[in-house]
mmCIF file of C-alpha atoms in Angstrom:
data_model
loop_
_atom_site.group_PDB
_atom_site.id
_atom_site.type_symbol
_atom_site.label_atom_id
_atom_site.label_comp_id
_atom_site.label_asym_id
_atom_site.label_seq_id
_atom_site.Cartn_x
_atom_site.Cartn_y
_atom_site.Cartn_z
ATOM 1 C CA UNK A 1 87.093 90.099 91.018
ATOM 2 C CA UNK A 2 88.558 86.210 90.807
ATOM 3 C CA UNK A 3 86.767 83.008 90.667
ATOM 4 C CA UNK A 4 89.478 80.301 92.321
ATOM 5 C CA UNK A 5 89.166 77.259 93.272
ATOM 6 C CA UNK A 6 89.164 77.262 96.909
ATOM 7 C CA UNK A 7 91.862 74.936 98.332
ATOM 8 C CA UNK A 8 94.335 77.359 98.870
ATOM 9 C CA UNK A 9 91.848 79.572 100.869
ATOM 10 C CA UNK A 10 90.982 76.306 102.922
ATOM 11 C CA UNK A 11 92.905 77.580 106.169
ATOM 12 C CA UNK A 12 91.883 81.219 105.964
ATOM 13 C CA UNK A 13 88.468 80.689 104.414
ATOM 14 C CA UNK A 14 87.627 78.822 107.797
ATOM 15 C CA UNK A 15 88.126 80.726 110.328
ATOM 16 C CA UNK A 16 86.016 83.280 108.474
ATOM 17 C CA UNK A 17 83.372 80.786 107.474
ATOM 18 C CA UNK A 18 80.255 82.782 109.159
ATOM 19 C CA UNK A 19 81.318 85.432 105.948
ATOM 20 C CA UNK A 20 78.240 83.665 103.689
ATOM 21 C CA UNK A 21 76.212 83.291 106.564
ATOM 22 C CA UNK A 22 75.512 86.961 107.533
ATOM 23 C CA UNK A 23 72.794 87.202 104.907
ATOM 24 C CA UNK A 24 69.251 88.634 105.183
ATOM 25 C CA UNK A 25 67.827 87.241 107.921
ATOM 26 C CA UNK A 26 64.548 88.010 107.334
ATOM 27 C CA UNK A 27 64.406 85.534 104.449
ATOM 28 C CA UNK A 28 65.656 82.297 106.206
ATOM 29 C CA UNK A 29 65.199 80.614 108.854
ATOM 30 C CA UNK A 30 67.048 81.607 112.217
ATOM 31 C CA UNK A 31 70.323 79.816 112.276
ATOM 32 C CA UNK A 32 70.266 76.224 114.381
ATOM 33 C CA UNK A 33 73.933 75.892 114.911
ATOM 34 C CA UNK A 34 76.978 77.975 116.950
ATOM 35 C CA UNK A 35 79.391 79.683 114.748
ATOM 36 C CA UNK A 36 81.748 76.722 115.923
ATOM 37 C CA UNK A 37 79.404 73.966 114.929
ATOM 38 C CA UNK A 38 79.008 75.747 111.697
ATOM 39 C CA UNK A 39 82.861 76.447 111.542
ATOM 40 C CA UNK A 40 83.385 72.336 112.060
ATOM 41 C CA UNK A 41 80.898 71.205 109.464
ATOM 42 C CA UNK A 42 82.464 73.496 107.098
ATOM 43 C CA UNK A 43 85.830 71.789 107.640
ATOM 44 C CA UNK A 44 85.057 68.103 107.749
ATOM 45 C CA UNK A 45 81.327 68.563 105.104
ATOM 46 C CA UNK A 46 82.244 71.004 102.592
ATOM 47 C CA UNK A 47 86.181 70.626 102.210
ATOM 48 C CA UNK A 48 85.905 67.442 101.025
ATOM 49 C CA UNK A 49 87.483 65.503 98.006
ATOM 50 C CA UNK A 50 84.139 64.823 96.119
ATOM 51 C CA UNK A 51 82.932 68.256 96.366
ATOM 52 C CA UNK A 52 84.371 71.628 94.125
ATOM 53 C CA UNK A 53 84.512 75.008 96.599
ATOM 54 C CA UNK A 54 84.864 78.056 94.077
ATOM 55 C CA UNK A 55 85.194 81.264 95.852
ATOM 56 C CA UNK A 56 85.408 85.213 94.474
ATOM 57 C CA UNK A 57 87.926 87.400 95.610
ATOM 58 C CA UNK A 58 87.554 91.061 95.841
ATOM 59 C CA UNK A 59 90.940 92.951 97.109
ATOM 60 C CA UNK A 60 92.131 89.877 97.906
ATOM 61 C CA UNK A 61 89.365 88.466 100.480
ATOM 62 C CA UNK A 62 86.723 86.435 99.852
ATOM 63 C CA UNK A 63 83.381 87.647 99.466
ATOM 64 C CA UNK A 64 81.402 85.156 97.555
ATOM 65 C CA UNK A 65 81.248 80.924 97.856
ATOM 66 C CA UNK A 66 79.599 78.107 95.773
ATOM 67 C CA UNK A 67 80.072 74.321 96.641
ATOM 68 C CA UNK A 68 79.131 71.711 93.859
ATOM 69 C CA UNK A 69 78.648 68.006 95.230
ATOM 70 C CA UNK A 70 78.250 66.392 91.499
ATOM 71 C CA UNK A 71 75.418 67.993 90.204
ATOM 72 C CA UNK A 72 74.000 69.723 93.258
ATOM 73 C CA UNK A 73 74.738 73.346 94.449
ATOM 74 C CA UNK A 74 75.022 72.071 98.077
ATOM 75 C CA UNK A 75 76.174 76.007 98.862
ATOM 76 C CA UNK A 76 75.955 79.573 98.038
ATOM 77 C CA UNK A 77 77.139 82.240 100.141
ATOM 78 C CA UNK A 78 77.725 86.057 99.173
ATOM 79 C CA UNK A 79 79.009 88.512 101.916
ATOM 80 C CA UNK A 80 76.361 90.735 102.652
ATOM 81 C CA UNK A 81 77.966 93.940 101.436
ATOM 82 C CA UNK A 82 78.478 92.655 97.877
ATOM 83 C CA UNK A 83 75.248 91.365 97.685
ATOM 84 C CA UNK A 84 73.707 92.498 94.274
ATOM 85 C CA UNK A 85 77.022 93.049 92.543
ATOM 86 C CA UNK A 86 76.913 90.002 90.589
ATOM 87 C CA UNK A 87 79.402 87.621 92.306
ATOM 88 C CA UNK A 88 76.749 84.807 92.786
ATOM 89 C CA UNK A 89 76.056 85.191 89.161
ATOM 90 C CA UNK A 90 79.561 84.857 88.386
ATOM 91 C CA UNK A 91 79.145 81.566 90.838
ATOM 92 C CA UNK A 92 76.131 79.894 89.266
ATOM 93 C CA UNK A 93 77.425 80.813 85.650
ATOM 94 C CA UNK A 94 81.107 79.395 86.483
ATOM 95 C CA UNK A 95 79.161 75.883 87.331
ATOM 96 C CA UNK A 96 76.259 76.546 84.380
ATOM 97 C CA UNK A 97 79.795 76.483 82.179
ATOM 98 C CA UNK A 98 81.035 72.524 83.728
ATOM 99 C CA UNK A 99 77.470 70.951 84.239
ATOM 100 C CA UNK A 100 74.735 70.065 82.113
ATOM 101 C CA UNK A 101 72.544 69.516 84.898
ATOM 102 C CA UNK A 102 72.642 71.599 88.323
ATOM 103 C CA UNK A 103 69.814 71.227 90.984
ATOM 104 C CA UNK A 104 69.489 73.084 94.845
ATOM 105 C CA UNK A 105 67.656 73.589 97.593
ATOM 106 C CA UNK A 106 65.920 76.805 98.981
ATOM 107 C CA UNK A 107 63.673 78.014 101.691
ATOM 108 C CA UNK A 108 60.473 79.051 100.510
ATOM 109 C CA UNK A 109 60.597 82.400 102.367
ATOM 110 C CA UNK A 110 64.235 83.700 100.733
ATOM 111 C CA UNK A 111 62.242 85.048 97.716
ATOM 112 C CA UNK A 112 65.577 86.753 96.728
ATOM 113 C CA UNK A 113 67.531 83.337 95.943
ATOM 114 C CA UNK A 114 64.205 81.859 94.505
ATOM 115 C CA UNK A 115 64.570 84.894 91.795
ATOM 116 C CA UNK A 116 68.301 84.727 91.658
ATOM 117 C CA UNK A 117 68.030 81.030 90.322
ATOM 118 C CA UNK A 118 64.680 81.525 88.367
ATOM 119 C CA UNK A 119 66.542 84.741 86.450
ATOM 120 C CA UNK A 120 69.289 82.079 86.069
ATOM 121 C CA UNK A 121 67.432 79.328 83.984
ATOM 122 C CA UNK A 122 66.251 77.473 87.283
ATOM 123 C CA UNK A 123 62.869 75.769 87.247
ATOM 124 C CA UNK A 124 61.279 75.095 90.651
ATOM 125 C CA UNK A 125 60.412 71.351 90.519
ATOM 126 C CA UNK A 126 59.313 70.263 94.007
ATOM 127 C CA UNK A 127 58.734 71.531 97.552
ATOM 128 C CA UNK A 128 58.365 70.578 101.166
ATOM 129 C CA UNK A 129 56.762 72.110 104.386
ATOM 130 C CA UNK A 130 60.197 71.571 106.157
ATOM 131 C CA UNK A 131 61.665 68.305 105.898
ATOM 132 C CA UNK A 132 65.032 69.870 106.817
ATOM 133 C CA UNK A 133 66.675 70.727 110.539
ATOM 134 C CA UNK A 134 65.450 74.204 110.383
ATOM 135 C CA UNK A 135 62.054 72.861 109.469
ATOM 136 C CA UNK A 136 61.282 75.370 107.477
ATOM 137 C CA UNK A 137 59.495 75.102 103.728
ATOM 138 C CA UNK A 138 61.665 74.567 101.091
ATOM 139 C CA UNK A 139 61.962 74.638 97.431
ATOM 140 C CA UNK A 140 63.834 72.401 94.995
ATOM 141 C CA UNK A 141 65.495 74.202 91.407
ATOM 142 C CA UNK A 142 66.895 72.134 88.135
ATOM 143 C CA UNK A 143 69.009 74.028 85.630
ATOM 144 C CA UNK A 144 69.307 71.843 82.296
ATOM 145 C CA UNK A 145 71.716 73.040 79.494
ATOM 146 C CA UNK A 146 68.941 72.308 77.710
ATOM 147 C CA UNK A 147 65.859 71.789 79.822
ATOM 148 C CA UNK A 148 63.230 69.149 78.734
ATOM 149 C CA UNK A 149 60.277 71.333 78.908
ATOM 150 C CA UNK A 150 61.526 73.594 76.180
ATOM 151 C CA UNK A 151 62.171 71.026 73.864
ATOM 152 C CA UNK A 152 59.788 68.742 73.991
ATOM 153 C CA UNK A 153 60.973 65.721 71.742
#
């Protein structure tokens, strides 16, 4: 497996964009968009100049994707099949290595990603009851290098 930056995969990583999206739907919320919407954010909202796409390759296709706007994991994606494998590990601990700080967003009800980040350093730090479009509960996470509550001053 290969982290890479993902601007080389830009063309072919779009029309396959749905790849992240096949997850465990019994932990998030139904999907709100068309696979075209979703398709057309991707390309004009996540390929954008102030945000980092990282992908991991496996045989040469993609089967894992993190976005990092600044200090925010706007996205994480793993393909379905290689869920459990470690590739969103590889993800969160490629941007743990360039950030000191790292916050996200998750729904309440994916349990899985709430572990995934809390086995990860993550501290949940506020919720919601769905002030998103899917209005579903969600949960916000901060990573710290060196998180405040650890070492007090």
């Amino acid at each position: 497996t290969t982290i890479l930056p993902a601007e080389r995969h830009f063309v072919a990583y779009r029309t396959h964009v749905r790849v992240g999206l096949l997850t465990d739907v019994g932990q998030i919320p139904s999907p709100v968009h068309t696979d075209d919407e979703v398709r057309l954010w991707f390309s004009t909202n996540v390929f954008r100049s102030d945000q980092e796409v990282w992908v991991v390759e496996v045989h040469g296709r993609i089967r894992a994707l993190l976005v990092l706007g600044g200090s925010w994991i706007e996205q994480l994606y793993v393909h379905p099949q290689h869920a459990g494998h470690g590739l969103g590990s590889q993800l969160v601990e490629h941007a743990q290595s360039t950030r000191s700080l790292l916050q996200l967003w998750t729904f309440q009800s994916n349990l899985d990603a709430r572990h995934f980040y809390e086995r990860h350093g993550f501290l949940p730090r506020e919720t919601t009851d769905g002030d998103n479009e899917e209005r579903a509960p969600d949960q916000r996470f901060e990573w710290h290098a060196s998180d405040p509550t650890e070492h007090p001053n």
